Amino acid sequence: MQRFFLNQAIEDPQRIVIRDKDAVRKITKVLRKQIGDTIFIFDLANEEFEVQITQMTGKEIVCRLVNRVEIDRELPIEINLYQALLKKDKLEWICQKATEIGVKSITPIISENCVVKELNSNKAKRYQKIIEEATSQSGGKIPPVFNKVKSFEDVILDLKQNELNIIAHEDERHNTLCNILNEKQAKKINVFVGPEGGFSPEEINLALRNSLVSVSLGKRILRAETAAIVSCGIIGNFYY
Ligand code: SAM
């Protein structure tokens, strides 16, 4: 069931106008929808609707409301992913996959071993678009927030002690993510994943001194982007 994000509130249920270029192209050219066909949309108020197409031009599609669809696909807990900046387009991939899993926010962080030390605004805008598309595709209603870049240290020092704060660490030999989730109940889980070169020993010590729990995701060394998705996926499924 293809769903489309309507980037405005629905004023008139008898005349819902879709103007987003990608959505119009997908509906007309890819899905070849016709007048009379139905599609599913969701709006800024996180409401989901079944609508029927009443008019179509190359630039816009006009629909009328058929019914409101009540399906809650959001996670019952909040996962906030703090991901060290990575080379190439790995962060774009993480944004898409983490959104499909249902994370609440993605915060790019700069840690000591980051090769990439900044994120340009065009990339941030592109990630926002990827997030909206992935929310639509996966049936989510609330697109995750993509935050501005922060430093590892600032974020660590700002964490709330009543949340479960996890740092994925490949040298952790005692805690696994699963046993920590079994031991500690939480409504908000903040997950930290390092860059290609990993967190430095000083960063790990700072994290442990500030009540983060170091967890292993398994005996193998995962790429950062794999670790981000594995950790969020395990948490998401644990709280299904
Ligand atoms: N030290 C690693 C190495 O030797 O290649 C580099 C870090 S790894 C490529 C990138 C990040 O993924 C790490 O900082 C950590 O957050 C996470 N990670 C990778 N494998 C992991 C594992 N088995 N358990 C927990 N975290 C892991």
GROMACS .gro file of C-alpha atoms and ligand atoms in nm:
model
  267
    1MET     CA    1   0.000   0.000   0.000
    2GLN     CA    2   0.184   0.309  -0.123
    3ARG     CA    3   0.128   0.611   0.107
    4PHE     CA    4   0.205   0.975   0.042
    5PHE     CA    5   0.307   1.249   0.282
    6LEU     CA    6   0.083   1.555   0.240
    7ASN     CA    7   0.299   1.843   0.355
    8GLN     CA    8   0.001   2.056   0.463
    9ALA     CA    9  -0.304   2.015   0.686
   10ILE     CA   10  -0.626   1.905   0.514
   11GLU     CA   11  -0.857   2.208   0.502
   12ASP     CA   12  -1.136   2.078   0.277
   13PRO     CA   13  -1.190   1.696   0.278
   14GLN     CA   14  -1.374   1.726  -0.055
   15ARG     CA   15  -1.080   1.899  -0.223
   16ILE     CA   16  -0.743   1.764  -0.106
   17VAL     CA   17  -0.472   1.884  -0.345
   18ILE     CA   18  -0.140   1.698  -0.379
   19ARG     CA   19   0.127   1.918  -0.538
   20ASP     CA   20   0.449   1.751  -0.421
   21LYS     CA   21   0.637   1.685  -0.747
   22ASP     CA   22   0.767   1.341  -0.646
   23ALA     CA   23   0.426   1.230  -0.521
   24VAL     CA   24   0.248   1.355  -0.837
   25ARG     CA   25   0.507   1.178  -1.056
   26LYS     CA   26   0.482   0.852  -0.860
   27ILE     CA   27   0.100   0.853  -0.861
   28THR     CA   28   0.060   0.943  -1.229
   29LYS     CA   29   0.368   0.794  -1.402
   30VAL     CA   30   0.480   0.506  -1.178
   31LEU     CA   31   0.155   0.380  -1.027
   32ARG     CA   32  -0.047   0.506  -1.327
   33LYS     CA   33  -0.339   0.588  -1.104
   34GLN     CA   34  -0.656   0.713  -1.277
   35ILE     CA   35  -0.950   0.932  -1.175
   36GLY     CA   36  -1.167   0.723  -0.943
   37ASP     CA   37  -0.873   0.526  -0.800
   38THR     CA   38  -0.796   0.549  -0.428
   39ILE     CA   39  -0.461   0.622  -0.260
   40PHE     CA   40  -0.352   0.671   0.104
   41ILE     CA   41  -0.208   0.995   0.236
   42PHE     CA   42  -0.101   1.124   0.575
   43ASP     CA   43  -0.067   1.487   0.679
   44LEU     CA   44   0.127   1.704   0.922
   45ALA     CA   45  -0.126   1.626   1.192
   46ASN     CA   46  -0.018   1.261   1.162
   47GLU     CA   47  -0.365   1.159   1.046
   48GLU     CA   48  -0.387   0.895   0.775
   49PHE     CA   49  -0.659   0.900   0.506
   50GLU     CA   50  -0.795   0.692   0.222
   51VAL     CA   51  -0.877   0.936  -0.061
   52GLN     CA   52  -1.025   0.904  -0.410
   53ILE     CA   53  -0.873   1.086  -0.709
   54THR     CA   54  -1.121   1.330  -0.867
   55GLN     CA   55  -0.895   1.538  -1.094
   56MET     CA   56  -0.541   1.494  -1.233
   57THR     CA   57  -0.302   1.729  -1.414
   58GLY     CA   58   0.077   1.699  -1.464
   59LYS     CA   59   0.124   1.934  -1.170
   60GLU     CA   60  -0.139   1.839  -0.914
   61ILE     CA   61  -0.380   1.568  -0.811
   62VAL     CA   62  -0.715   1.656  -0.651
   63CYS     CA   63  -0.878   1.402  -0.420
   64ARG     CA   64  -1.177   1.370  -0.197
   65LEU     CA   65  -1.175   1.204   0.146
   66VAL     CA   66  -1.309   0.846   0.152
   67ASN     CA   67  -1.223   0.768   0.515
   68ARG     CA   68  -0.979   0.822   0.800
   69VAL     CA   69  -0.751   0.523   0.857
   70GLU     CA   70  -0.664   0.445   1.218
   71ILE     CA   71  -0.344   0.233   1.211
   72ASP     CA   72  -0.080   0.301   1.472
   73ARG     CA   73   0.262   0.190   1.351
   74GLU     CA   74   0.466   0.403   1.586
   75LEU     CA   75   0.694   0.237   1.845
   76PRO     CA   76   0.565   0.247   2.205
   77ILE     CA   77   0.903   0.383   2.318
   78GLU     CA   78   1.131   0.660   2.194
   79ILE     CA   79   1.460   0.564   2.026
   80ASN     CA   80   1.700   0.854   1.969
   81LEU     CA   81   1.997   0.761   1.751
   82TYR     CA   82   2.319   0.960   1.798
   83GLN     CA   83   2.537   0.870   1.500
   84ALA     CA   84   2.894   0.986   1.450
   85LEU     CA   85   2.944   1.153   1.112
   86LEU     CA   86   3.050   0.904   0.847
   87LYS     CA   87   3.215   0.923   0.505
   88LYS     CA   88   3.027   0.915   0.173
   89ASP     CA   89   2.648   0.859   0.187
   90LYS     CA   90   2.632   0.615   0.479
   91LEU     CA   91   2.438   0.861   0.693
   92GLU     CA   92   2.174   0.889   0.418
   93TRP     CA   93   2.131   0.511   0.430
   94ILE     CA   94   2.110   0.518   0.810
   95CYS     CA   95   1.840   0.790   0.794
   96GLN     CA   96   1.629   0.574   0.563
   97LYS     CA   97   1.666   0.249   0.760
   98ALA     CA   98   1.637   0.406   1.105
   99THR     CA   99   1.317   0.581   0.989
  100GLU     CA  100   1.172   0.251   0.868
  101ILE     CA  101   1.244   0.104   1.212
  102GLY     CA  102   1.059   0.395   1.374
  103VAL     CA  103   1.325   0.597   1.557
  104LYS     CA  104   1.211   0.929   1.701
  105SER     CA  105   1.521   1.134   1.618
  106ILE     CA  106   1.858   1.112   1.448
  107THR     CA  107   2.138   1.339   1.572
  108PRO     CA  108   2.464   1.350   1.380
  109ILE     CA  109   2.755   1.387   1.623
  110ILE     CA  110   3.124   1.471   1.585
  111SER     CA  111   3.357   1.245   1.781
  112GLU     CA  112   3.737   1.237   1.793
  113ASN     CA  113   3.784   0.978   1.517
  114CYS     CA  114   3.534   1.128   1.273
  115VAL     CA  115   3.699   1.177   0.934
  116VAL     CA  116   3.407   1.398   0.830
  117LYS     CA  117   3.383   1.696   1.062
  118GLU     CA  118   3.080   1.879   0.925
  119LEU     CA  119   2.752   1.826   0.745
  120ASN     CA  120   2.656   2.070   0.471
  121SER     CA  121   2.301   2.208   0.461
  122ASN     CA  122   2.222   2.049   0.123
  123LYS     CA  123   2.295   1.705   0.268
  124ALA     CA  124   2.081   1.780   0.574
  125LYS     CA  125   1.793   1.886   0.344
  126ARG     CA  126   1.834   1.567   0.139
  127TYR     CA  127   1.828   1.354   0.454
  128GLN     CA  128   1.504   1.526   0.560
  129LYS     CA  129   1.349   1.427   0.223
  130ILE     CA  130   1.477   1.068   0.261
  131ILE     CA  131   1.321   1.058   0.609
  132GLU     CA  132   0.983   1.179   0.482
  133GLU     CA  133   0.984   0.925   0.197
  134ALA     CA  134   1.086   0.640   0.430
  135THR     CA  135   0.814   0.740   0.679
  136SER     CA  136   0.562   0.726   0.397
  137GLN     CA  137   0.686   0.395   0.257
  138SER     CA  138   0.700   0.223   0.598
  139GLY     CA  139   0.356   0.330   0.713
  140GLY     CA  140   0.486   0.553   0.989
  141LYS     CA  141   0.299   0.872   1.073
  142ILE     CA  142   0.559   1.078   1.251
  143PRO     CA  143   0.879   1.148   1.053
  144PRO     CA  144   1.184   1.136   1.284
  145VAL     CA  145   1.350   1.467   1.368
  146PHE     CA  146   1.690   1.513   1.201
  147ASN     CA  147   1.886   1.733   1.440
  148LYS     CA  148   2.174   1.971   1.380
  149VAL     CA  149   2.526   1.832   1.423
  150LYS     CA  150   2.641   1.827   1.787
  151SER     CA  151   2.966   1.735   1.955
  152PHE     CA  152   2.984   1.397   2.130
  153GLU     CA  153   3.088   1.560   2.455
  154ASP     CA  154   2.808   1.821   2.456
  155VAL     CA  155   2.546   1.552   2.399
  156ILE     CA  156   2.687   1.318   2.664
  157LEU     CA  157   2.691   1.596   2.925
  158ASP     CA  158   2.331   1.689   2.836
  159LEU     CA  159   2.178   1.339   2.874
  160LYS     CA  160   1.904   1.280   3.130
  161GLN     CA  161   1.986   1.017   3.390
  162ASN     CA  162   1.631   0.878   3.388
  163GLU     CA  163   1.664   0.768   3.026
  164LEU     CA  164   1.845   0.455   2.908
  165ASN     CA  165   2.168   0.579   2.748
  166ILE     CA  166   2.354   0.318   2.547
  167ILE     CA  167   2.690   0.336   2.371
  168ALA     CA  168   2.758   0.060   2.120
  169HIS     CA  169   3.115  -0.053   2.182
  170GLU     CA  170   3.286  -0.334   1.994
  171ASP     CA  171   3.526  -0.399   2.283
  172GLU     CA  172   3.245  -0.454   2.535
  173ARG     CA  173   3.275  -0.810   2.663
  174HIS     CA  174   3.008  -0.827   2.930
  175ASN     CA  175   2.688  -0.643   2.839
  176THR     CA  176   2.493  -0.735   2.529
  177LEU     CA  177   2.219  -0.500   2.409
  178CYS     CA  178   1.958  -0.771   2.465
  179ASN     CA  179   2.051  -0.833   2.828
  180ILE     CA  180   2.054  -0.460   2.903
  181LEU     CA  181   1.705  -0.423   2.752
  182ASN     CA  182   1.590  -0.714   2.968
  183GLU     CA  183   1.739  -0.558   3.280
  184LYS     CA  184   1.639  -0.193   3.236
  185GLN     CA  185   1.290  -0.070   3.154
  186ALA     CA  186   1.284   0.264   2.973
  187LYS     CA  187   1.049   0.489   2.776
  188LYS     CA  188   1.336   0.675   2.611
  189ILE     CA  189   1.647   0.502   2.478
  190ASN     CA  190   1.941   0.703   2.345
  191VAL     CA  191   2.181   0.499   2.130
  192PHE     CA  192   2.533   0.614   2.041
  193VAL     CA  193   2.722   0.465   1.746
  194GLY     CA  194   3.074   0.566   1.655
  195PRO     CA  195   3.248   0.654   1.328
  196GLU     CA  196   3.451   0.427   1.102
  197GLY     CA  197   3.745   0.456   1.345
  198GLY     CA  198   3.534   0.390   1.652
  199PHE     CA  199   3.500   0.594   1.973
  200SER     CA  200   3.830   0.681   2.141
  201PRO     CA  201   3.910   0.527   2.484
  202GLU     CA  202   3.867   0.875   2.635
  203GLU     CA  203   3.519   0.902   2.481
  204ILE     CA  204   3.420   0.561   2.613
  205ASN     CA  205   3.544   0.659   2.962
  206LEU     CA  206   3.355   0.990   2.946
  207ALA     CA  207   3.042   0.799   2.845
  208LEU     CA  208   3.077   0.547   3.131
  209ARG     CA  209   3.141   0.829   3.380
  210ASN     CA  210   2.813   0.985   3.265
  211SER     CA  211   2.594   0.679   3.321
  212LEU     CA  212   2.593   0.546   2.965
  213VAL     CA  213   2.586   0.167   2.940
  214SER     CA  214   2.838   0.013   2.701
  215VAL     CA  215   2.685  -0.271   2.503
  216SER     CA  216   2.812  -0.530   2.258
  217LEU     CA  217   2.614  -0.600   1.941
  218GLY     CA  218   2.798  -0.931   1.896
  219LYS     CA  219   3.148  -1.071   1.861
  220ARG     CA  220   3.203  -0.935   1.507
  221ILE     CA  221   3.312  -0.584   1.422
  222LEU     CA  222   3.021  -0.421   1.239
  223ARG     CA  223   3.047  -0.124   1.005
  224ALA     CA  224   2.907   0.183   1.177
  225GLU     CA  225   2.601   0.192   0.954
  226THR     CA  226   2.532  -0.176   1.027
  227ALA     CA  227   2.572  -0.116   1.402
  228ALA     CA  228   2.327   0.176   1.388
  229ILE     CA  229   2.057  -0.034   1.223
  230VAL     CA  230   2.122  -0.350   1.423
  231SER     CA  231   2.098  -0.160   1.754
  232CYS     CA  232   1.782   0.034   1.662
  233GLY     CA  233   1.629  -0.277   1.509
  234ILE     CA  234   1.689  -0.487   1.820
  235ILE     CA  235   1.540  -0.216   2.045
  236GLY     CA  236   1.244  -0.160   1.813
  237ASN     CA  237   1.162  -0.529   1.803
  238PHE     CA  238   1.212  -0.572   2.177
  239TYR     CA  239   0.944  -0.312   2.239
  240TYR     CA  240   0.717  -0.416   1.950
  241SAM     N1  241   3.708  -0.036   1.630
  241SAM     C1  242   3.638  -0.070   1.508
  241SAM     C2  243   3.729  -0.150   1.414
  241SAM     O1  244   3.821  -0.209   1.468
  241SAM     O2  245   3.704  -0.152   1.294
  241SAM     C3  246   3.591   0.053   1.437
  241SAM     C4  247   3.457   0.099   1.482
  241SAM     S1  248   3.320   0.025   1.410
  241SAM     C5  249   3.361   0.016   1.244
  241SAM     C6  250   3.205   0.162   1.412
  241SAM     C7  251   3.110   0.167   1.531
  241SAM     O3  252   3.016   0.061   1.520
  241SAM     C8  253   3.172   0.151   1.667
  241SAM     O4  254   3.217   0.276   1.716
  241SAM     C9  255   3.058   0.097   1.749
  241SAM     O5  256   2.976   0.206   1.792
  241SAM    C10  257   2.983   0.013   1.650
  241SAM     N2  258   3.013  -0.129   1.655
  241SAM    C11  259   3.071  -0.202   1.558
  241SAM     N3  260   3.076  -0.333   1.593
  241SAM    C12  261   3.019  -0.343   1.716
  241SAM    C13  262   2.995  -0.450   1.807
  241SAM     N4  263   3.028  -0.577   1.778
  241SAM     N5  264   2.936  -0.422   1.925
  241SAM    C14  265   2.901  -0.294   1.958
  241SAM     N6  266   2.921  -0.188   1.876
  241SAM    C15  267   2.979  -0.212   1.756
   0.00000   0.00000   0.00000
